[in-house]
CSV table of C-alpha atoms in Angstrom, one decimal:
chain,number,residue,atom,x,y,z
R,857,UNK,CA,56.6,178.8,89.8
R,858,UNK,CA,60.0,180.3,90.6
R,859,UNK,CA,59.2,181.4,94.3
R,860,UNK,CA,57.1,180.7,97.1
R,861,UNK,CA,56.4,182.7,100.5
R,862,UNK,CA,55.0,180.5,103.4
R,863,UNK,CA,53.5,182.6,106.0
R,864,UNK,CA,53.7,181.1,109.7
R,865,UNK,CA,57.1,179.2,110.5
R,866,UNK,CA,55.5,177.1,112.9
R,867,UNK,CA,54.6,173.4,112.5
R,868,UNK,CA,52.2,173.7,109.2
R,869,UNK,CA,54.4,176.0,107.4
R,870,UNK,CA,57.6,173.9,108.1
R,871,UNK,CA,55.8,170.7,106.7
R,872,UNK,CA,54.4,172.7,103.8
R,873,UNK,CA,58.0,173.8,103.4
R,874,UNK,CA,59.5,170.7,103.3
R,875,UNK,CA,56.9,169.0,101.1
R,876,UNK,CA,57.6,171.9,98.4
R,877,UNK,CA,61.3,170.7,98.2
R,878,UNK,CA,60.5,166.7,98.2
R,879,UNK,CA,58.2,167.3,95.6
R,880,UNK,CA,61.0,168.9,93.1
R,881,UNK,CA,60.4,172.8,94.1
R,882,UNK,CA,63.9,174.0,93.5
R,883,UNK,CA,62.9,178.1,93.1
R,884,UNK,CA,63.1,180.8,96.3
R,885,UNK,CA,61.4,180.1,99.1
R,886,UNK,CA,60.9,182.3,102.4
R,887,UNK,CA,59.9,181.8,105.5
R,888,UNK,CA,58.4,184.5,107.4
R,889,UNK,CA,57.7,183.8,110.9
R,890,UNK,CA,56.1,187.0,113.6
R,891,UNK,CA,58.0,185.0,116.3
R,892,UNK,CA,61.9,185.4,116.7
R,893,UNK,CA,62.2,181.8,116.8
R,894,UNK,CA,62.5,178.8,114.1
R,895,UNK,CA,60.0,176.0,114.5
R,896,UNK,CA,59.0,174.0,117.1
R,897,UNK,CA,56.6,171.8,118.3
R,898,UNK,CA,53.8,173.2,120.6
R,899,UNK,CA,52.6,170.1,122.3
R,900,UNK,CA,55.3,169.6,125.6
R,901,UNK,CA,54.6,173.3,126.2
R,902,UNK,CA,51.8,172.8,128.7
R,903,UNK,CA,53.2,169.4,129.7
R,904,UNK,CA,57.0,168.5,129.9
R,905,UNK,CA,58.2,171.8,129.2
R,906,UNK,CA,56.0,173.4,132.0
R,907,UNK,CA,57.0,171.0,134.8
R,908,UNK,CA,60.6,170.7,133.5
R,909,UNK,CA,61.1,167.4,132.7
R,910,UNK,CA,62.3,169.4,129.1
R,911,UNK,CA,64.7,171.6,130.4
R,912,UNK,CA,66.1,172.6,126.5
R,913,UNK,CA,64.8,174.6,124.5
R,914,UNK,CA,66.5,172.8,121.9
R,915,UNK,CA,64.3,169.2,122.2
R,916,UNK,CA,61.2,171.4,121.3
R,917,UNK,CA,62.9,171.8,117.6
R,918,UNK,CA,60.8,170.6,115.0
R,919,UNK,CA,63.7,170.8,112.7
R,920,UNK,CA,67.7,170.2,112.9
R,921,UNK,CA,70.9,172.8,111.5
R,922,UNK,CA,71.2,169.9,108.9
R,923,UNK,CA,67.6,170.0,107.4
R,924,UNK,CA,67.2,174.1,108.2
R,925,UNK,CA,70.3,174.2,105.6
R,926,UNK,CA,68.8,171.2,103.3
R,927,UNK,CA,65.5,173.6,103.4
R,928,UNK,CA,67.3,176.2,101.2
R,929,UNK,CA,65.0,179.1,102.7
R,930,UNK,CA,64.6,182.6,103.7
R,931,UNK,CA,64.0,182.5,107.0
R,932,UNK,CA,61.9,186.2,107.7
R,933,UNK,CA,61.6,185.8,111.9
R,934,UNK,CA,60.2,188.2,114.3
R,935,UNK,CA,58.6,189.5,110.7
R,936,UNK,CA,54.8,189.6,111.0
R,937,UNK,CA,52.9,189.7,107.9
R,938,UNK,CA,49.9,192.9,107.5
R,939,UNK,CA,48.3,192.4,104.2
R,940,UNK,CA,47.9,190.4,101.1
R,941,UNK,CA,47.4,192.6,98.1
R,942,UNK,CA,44.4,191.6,95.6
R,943,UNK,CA,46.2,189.8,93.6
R,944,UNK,CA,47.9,187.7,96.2
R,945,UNK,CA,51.0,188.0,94.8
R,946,UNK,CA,52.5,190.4,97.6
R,947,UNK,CA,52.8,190.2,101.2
R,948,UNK,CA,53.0,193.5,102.9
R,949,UNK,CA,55.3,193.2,105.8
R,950,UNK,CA,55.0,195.3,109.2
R,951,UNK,CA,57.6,198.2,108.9
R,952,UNK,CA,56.4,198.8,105.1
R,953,UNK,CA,58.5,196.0,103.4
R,954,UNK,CA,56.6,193.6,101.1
R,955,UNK,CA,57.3,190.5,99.5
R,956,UNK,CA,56.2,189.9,95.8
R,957,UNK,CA,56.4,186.1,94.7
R,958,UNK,CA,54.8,183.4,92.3
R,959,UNK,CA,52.9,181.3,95.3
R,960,UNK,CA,52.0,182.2,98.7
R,961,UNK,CA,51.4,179.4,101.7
R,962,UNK,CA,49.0,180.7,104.5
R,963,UNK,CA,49.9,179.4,107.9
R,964,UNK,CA,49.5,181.8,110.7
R,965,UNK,CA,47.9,179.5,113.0
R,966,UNK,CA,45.4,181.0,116.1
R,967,UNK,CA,45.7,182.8,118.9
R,968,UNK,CA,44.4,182.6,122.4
R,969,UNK,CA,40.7,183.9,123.4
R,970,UNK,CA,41.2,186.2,125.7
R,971,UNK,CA,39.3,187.3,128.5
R,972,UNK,CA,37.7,191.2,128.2
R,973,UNK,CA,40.1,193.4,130.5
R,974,UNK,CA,43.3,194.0,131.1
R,975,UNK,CA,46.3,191.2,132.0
R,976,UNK,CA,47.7,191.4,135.0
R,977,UNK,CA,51.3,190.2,135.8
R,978,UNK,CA,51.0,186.6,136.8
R,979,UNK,CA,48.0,186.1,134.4
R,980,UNK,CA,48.9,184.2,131.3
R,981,UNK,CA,47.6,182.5,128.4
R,982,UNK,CA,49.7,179.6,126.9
R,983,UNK,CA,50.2,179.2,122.7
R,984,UNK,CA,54.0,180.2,122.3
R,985,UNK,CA,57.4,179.5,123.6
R,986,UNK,CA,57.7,182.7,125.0
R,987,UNK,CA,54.4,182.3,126.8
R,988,UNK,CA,55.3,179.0,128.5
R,989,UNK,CA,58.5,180.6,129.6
R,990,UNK,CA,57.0,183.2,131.4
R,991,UNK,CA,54.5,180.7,133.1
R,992,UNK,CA,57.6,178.8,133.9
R,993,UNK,CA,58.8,181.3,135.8
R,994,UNK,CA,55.8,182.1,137.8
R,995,UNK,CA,55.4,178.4,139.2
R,996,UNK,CA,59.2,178.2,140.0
R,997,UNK,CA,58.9,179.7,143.2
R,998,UNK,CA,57.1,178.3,146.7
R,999,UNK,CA,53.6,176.5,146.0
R,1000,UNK,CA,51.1,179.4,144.5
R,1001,UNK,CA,47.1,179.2,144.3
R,1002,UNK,CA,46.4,178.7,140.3
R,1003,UNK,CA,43.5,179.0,138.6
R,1004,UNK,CA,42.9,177.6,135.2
R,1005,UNK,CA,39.6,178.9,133.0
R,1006,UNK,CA,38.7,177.0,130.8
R,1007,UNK,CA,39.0,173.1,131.4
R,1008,UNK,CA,39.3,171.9,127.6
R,1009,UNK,CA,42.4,169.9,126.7
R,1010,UNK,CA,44.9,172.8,127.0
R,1011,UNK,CA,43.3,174.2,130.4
R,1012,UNK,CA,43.6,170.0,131.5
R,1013,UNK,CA,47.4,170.0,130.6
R,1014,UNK,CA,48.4,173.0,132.5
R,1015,UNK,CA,46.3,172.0,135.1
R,1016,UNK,CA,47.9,168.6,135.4
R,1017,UNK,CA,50.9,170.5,135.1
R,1018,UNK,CA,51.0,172.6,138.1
R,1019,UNK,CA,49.7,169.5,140.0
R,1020,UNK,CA,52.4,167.6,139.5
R,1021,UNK,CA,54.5,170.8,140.6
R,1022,UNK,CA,53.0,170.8,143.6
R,1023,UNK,CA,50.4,174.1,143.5
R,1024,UNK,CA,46.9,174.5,144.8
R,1025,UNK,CA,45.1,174.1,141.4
R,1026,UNK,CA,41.5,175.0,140.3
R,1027,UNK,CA,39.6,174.7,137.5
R,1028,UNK,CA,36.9,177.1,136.2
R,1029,UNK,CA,34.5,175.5,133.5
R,1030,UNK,CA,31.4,177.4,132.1
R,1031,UNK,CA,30.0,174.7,130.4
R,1032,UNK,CA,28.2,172.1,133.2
R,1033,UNK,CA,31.2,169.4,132.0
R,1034,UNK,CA,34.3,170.4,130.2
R,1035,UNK,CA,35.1,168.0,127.0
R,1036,UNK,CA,31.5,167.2,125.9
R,1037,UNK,CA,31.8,168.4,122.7
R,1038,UNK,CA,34.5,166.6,121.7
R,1039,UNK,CA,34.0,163.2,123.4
R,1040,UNK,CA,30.4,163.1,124.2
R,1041,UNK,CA,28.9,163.6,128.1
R,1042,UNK,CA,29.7,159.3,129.1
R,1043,UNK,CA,33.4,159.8,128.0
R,1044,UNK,CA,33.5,163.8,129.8
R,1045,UNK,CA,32.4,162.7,132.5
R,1046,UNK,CA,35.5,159.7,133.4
R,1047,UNK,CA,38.0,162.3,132.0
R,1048,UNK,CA,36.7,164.8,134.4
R,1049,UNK,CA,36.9,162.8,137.3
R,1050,UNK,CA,41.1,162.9,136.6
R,1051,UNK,CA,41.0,166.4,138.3
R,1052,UNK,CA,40.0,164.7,141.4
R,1053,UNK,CA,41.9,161.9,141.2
R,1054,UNK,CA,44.6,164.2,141.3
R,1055,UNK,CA,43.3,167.0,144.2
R,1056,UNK,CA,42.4,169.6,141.3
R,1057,UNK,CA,38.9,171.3,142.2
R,1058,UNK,CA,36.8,171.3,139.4
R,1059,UNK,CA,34.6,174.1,139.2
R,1060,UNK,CA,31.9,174.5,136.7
R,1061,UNK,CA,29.2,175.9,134.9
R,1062,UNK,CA,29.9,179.1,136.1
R,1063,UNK,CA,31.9,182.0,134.5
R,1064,UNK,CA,34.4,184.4,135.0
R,1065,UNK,CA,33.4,188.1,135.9
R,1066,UNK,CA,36.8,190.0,135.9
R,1067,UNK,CA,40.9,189.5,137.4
R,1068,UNK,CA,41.5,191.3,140.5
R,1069,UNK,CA,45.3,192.5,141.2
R,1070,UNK,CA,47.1,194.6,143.5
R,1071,UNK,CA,50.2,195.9,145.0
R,1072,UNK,CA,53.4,197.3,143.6
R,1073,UNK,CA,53.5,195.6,140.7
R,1074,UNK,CA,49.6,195.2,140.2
R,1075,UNK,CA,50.0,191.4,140.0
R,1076,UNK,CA,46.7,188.8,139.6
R,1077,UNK,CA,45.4,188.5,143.4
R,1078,UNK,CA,42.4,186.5,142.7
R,1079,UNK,CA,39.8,185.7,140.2
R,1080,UNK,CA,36.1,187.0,140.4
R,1081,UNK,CA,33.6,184.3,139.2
R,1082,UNK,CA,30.2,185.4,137.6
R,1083,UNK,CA,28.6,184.1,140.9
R,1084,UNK,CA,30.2,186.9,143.0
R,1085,UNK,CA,32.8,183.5,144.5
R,1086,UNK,CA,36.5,185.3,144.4
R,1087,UNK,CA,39.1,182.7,144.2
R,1088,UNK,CA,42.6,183.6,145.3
R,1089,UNK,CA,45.4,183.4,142.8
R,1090,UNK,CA,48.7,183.9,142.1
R,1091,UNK,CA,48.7,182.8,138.8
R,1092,UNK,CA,46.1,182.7,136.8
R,1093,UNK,CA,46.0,180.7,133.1
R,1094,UNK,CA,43.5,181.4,130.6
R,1095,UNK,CA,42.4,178.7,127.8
R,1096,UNK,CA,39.6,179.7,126.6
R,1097,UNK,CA,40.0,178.3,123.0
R,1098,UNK,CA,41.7,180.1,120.0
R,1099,UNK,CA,41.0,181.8,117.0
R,1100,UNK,CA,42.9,182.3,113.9
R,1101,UNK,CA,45.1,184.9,112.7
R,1102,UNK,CA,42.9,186.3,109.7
R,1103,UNK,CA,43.3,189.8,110.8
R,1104,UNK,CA,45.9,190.4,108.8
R,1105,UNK,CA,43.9,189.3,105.5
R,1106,UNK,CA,40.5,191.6,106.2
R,1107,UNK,CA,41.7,194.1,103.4
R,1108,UNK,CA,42.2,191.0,100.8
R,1109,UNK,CA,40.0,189.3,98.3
R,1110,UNK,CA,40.1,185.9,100.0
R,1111,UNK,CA,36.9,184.5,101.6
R,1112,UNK,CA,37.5,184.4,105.5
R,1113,UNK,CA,35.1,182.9,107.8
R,1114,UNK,CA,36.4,181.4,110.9
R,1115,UNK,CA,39.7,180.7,109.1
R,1116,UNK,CA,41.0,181.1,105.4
R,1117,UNK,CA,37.7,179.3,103.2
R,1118,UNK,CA,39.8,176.3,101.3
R,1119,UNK,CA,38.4,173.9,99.3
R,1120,UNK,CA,39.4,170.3,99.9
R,1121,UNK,CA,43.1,170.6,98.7
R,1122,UNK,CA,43.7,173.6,100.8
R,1123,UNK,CA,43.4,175.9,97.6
R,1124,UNK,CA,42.1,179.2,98.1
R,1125,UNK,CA,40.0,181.0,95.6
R,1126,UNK,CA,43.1,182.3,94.3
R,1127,UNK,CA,45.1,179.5,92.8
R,1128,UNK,CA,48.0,180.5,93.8
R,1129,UNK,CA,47.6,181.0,97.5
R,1130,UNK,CA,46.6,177.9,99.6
R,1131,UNK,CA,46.3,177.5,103.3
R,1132,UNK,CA,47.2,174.9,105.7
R,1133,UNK,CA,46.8,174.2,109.5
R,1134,UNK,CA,45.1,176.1,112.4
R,1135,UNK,CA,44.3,178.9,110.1
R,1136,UNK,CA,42.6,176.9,107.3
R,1137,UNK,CA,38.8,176.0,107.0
R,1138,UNK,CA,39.1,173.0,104.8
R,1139,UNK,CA,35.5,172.2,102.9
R,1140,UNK,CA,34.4,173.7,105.7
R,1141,UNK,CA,36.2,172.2,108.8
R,1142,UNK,CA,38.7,174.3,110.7
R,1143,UNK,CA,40.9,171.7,112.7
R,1144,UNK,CA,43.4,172.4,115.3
R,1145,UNK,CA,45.2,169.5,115.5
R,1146,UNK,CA,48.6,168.3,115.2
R,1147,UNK,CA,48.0,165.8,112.4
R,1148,UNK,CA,45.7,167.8,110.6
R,1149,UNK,CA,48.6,170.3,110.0
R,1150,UNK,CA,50.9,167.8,108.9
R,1151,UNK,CA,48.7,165.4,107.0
R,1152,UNK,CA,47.8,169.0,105.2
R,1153,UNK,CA,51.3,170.4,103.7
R,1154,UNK,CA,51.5,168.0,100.9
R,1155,UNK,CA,48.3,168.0,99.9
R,1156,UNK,CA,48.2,171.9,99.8
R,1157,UNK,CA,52.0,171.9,98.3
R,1158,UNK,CA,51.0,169.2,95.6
R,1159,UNK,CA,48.2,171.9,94.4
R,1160,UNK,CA,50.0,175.3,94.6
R,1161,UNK,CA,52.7,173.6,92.5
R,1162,UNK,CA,50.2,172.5,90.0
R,1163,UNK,CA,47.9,175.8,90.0
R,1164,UNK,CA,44.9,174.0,90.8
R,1165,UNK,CA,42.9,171.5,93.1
R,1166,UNK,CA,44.7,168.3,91.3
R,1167,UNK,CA,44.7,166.7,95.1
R,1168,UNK,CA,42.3,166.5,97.7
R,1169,UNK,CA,42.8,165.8,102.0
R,1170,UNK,CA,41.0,163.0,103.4
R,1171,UNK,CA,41.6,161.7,106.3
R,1172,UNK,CA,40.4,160.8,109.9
R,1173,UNK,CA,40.6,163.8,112.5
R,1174,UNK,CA,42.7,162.3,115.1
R,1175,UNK,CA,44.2,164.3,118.4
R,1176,UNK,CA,45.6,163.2,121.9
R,1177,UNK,CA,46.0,164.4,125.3
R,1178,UNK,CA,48.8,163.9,128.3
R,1179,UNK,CA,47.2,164.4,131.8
R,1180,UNK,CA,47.8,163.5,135.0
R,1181,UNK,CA,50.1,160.6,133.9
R,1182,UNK,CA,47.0,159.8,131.9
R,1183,UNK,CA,47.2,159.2,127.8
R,1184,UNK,CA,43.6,159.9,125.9
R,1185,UNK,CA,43.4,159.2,122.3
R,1186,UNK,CA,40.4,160.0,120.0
R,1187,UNK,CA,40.3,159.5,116.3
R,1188,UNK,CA,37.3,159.2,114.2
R,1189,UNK,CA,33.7,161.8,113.6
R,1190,UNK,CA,31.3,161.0,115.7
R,1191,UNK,CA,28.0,162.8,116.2
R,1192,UNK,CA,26.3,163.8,119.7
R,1193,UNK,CA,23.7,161.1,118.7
R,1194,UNK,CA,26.5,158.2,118.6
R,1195,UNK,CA,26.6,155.7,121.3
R,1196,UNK,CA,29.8,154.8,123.2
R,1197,UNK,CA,30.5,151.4,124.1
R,1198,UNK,CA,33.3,149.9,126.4
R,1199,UNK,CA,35.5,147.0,124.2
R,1200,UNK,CA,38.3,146.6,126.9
R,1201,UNK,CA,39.2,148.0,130.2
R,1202,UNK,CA,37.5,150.0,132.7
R,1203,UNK,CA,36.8,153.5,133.2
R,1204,UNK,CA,37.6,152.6,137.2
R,1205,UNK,CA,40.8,152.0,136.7
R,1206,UNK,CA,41.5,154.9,134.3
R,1207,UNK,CA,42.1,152.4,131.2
R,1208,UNK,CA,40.2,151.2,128.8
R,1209,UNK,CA,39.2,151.4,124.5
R,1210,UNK,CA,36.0,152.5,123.5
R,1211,UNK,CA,34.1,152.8,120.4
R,1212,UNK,CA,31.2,155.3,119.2
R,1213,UNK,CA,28.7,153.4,117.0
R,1214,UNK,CA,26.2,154.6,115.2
R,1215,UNK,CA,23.5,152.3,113.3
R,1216,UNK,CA,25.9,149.5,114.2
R,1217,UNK,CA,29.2,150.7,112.7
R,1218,UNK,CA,31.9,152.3,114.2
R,1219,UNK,CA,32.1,156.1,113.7
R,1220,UNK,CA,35.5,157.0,116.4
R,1221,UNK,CA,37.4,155.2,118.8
R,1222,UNK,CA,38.9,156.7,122.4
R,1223,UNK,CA,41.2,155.3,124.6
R,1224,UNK,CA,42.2,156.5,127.7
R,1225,UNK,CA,46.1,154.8,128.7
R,1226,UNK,CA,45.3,151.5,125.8
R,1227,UNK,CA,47.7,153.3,123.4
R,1228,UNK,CA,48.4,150.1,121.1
R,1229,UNK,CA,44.7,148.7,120.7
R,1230,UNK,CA,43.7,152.2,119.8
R,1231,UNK,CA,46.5,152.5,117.4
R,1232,UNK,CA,44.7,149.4,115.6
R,1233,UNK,CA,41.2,150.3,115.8
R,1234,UNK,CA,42.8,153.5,114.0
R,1235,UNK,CA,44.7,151.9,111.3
R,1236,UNK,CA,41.4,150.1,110.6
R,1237,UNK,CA,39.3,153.1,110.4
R,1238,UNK,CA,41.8,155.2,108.4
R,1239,UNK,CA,41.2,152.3,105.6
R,1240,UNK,CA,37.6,152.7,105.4
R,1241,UNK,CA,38.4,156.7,104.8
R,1242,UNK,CA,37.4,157.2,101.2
R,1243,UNK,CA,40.6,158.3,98.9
């Protein structure tokens, strides 16, 4: 294999990148990227770069001048890709370019859900650099009404967010409790409760009908719930979940079904084209987490180098949370059937470990501000993972 095209320059494709070279990869490699920017990390953009405790842009860098240059790559930004010909040995490129090459990595990531209708000015959703600055911006001036829909963990970080900046913040669920499927109702229901901890009205099981906006500059005025209730607003953030960027690949041979179908080395039907991170649907399981993307790269690098499934990914889904001064940690797969049970702490006082169990074994463990305990009931469970 004397070249390689990674597709996304965002957090999977850099660690794919970098995991081609430390495994001996010394052929061409390009980067192309549909942002103008080179990677960073996506996490402190609803949290530390929103309130400005990260005022550079340059401490979101996933990747220094001295490793960009040790990386040896093409770096294709602000280049978004349109098609993958049958073969998948050529990327088409938007303004009619292509790129032909020996091994293609697929890591385009997601994109925000977005509500039906148009977007207002002031009305934002939150996934990109440029997106966060242009939220920025809208909560730098006197305290504004916000309304955040969707109350998962990216609509809880923003909303935490503006708190802390001083705004009139409320939250529009349409599930009866945000977070359920991920944690269970029991464990829901104390991170709910942070909202009012922290004066954020919590609205939910109701949905959203339409924006309203107005005046010169038709900004967001106020948002219409499915009840008939019209909140005012200012600003406006939408987080209604994601979904991956497959467009692109409709027109190719590869199997797409809520992500790029992998098996579980990352390896497409097509040997020669693997996928990794928010876009991937590994044996089934699309994961957008952090770890997921990393722990992925050098698995799915191993295999395109070797032109077949000669590794596999196992591991033990693991993703974390920053609100309201508040850490939450989960790692584990539990099932809506598990039991939780309290091993330290209290939920009163906003700290404490728990574990799921299930026919008296231990299937996940959250924490809510017990970051080192958790860190060891992790390290155990991660040994019991099968290799």
């Amino acid at each position: 294999m004397k070249s390689v095209a990674v597709i996304g320059a965002s957090l999977a494709g850099l660690y794919t990148a970098r995991a081609l070279r430390s495994q001996g990869f010394d052929g061409r490699l390009v980067i192309v990227g549909d942002e103008c920017h080179r990677p960073y990390d996506r996490p402190p953009l609803s949290k530390g770069f929103l309130t400005g405790a990260t005022t550079d842009q340059g401490q979101l860098a996933l990747a220094d001048a001295e490793e960009i240059a040790e990386l040896d790559a093409e770096w294709l930004l602000g280049t978004r890709a349109t098609g993958l010909d049958t073969g998948g040995r050529t990327v088409l490129l938007d303004g009619g370019r292509s790129l032909t090459t020996d091994g293609v990595v697929l890591a385009t990531g997601a994109t925000p859900r977005l509500l039906p209708g148009p977007m207002p000015a002031g009305a934002h959703t939150l996934r990109t650099l440029d997106d966060a600055q242009a939220l920025r911006a809208d909560l730098s001036s006197s305290p504004v009404r916000v309304v955040v829909i969707g109350g998962g963990f990216i609509g809880a970080e923003v909303a935490s967010s503006c708190a802390a900046l001083g705004h009139d913040v409320t939250v529009v669920e349409a599930a009866p409790l945000p977070l359920v499927p991920q944690l269970g109702h029991a464990m829901a229901e104390i991170c709910s409760a942070l909202h009012a901890d922290h004066g954020v009205t919590l609205l939910t099981h109701t949905g959203v009908a339409r924006l309203h906006s107005g005046g010169t500059e038709d900004r967001v005025t106020g948002v219409e719930l499915g009840d008939g209730r019209l909140l005012p607003a200012e600003v406006v953030v939408t987080g209604i979940g994601v979904r991956p960027n497959t467009d692109w690949l409709v027109d190719s041979p590869l199997p797409l079904d809520d992500g790029v179908l992998c098996d579980a080395g990352c390896v497409t039907p097509l040997p020669a084209v693997v996928a990794v991170g928010d876009v991937a649907r590994v044996n089934g399981v699309r994961a957008e987490h952090w770890t997921s993307a990393t722990e992925q790269a050098a698995v799915a690098a191993q295999n395109l180098l070797a032109g077949s499934t000669v590794a596999t990914h196992h591991s033990l889904p693991y993703f974390w949370s920053d609100q309201y001064g508040v850490r939450l940690q989960f790692a584990g797969r539990r099932l809506p059937t598990d039991t939780p049970r309290i091993l330290e702490g209290s939920p009163d006082d906003r700290s404490f470990l728990a574990c799921y169990e299930r026919d008296g074994r231990a299937t996940a463990v959250f924490a809510v501000n017990r970051p080192r305990p958790f860190m060891r009931l992790r390290r155990e469970m991660l040994l019991a993972v099968p290799p």
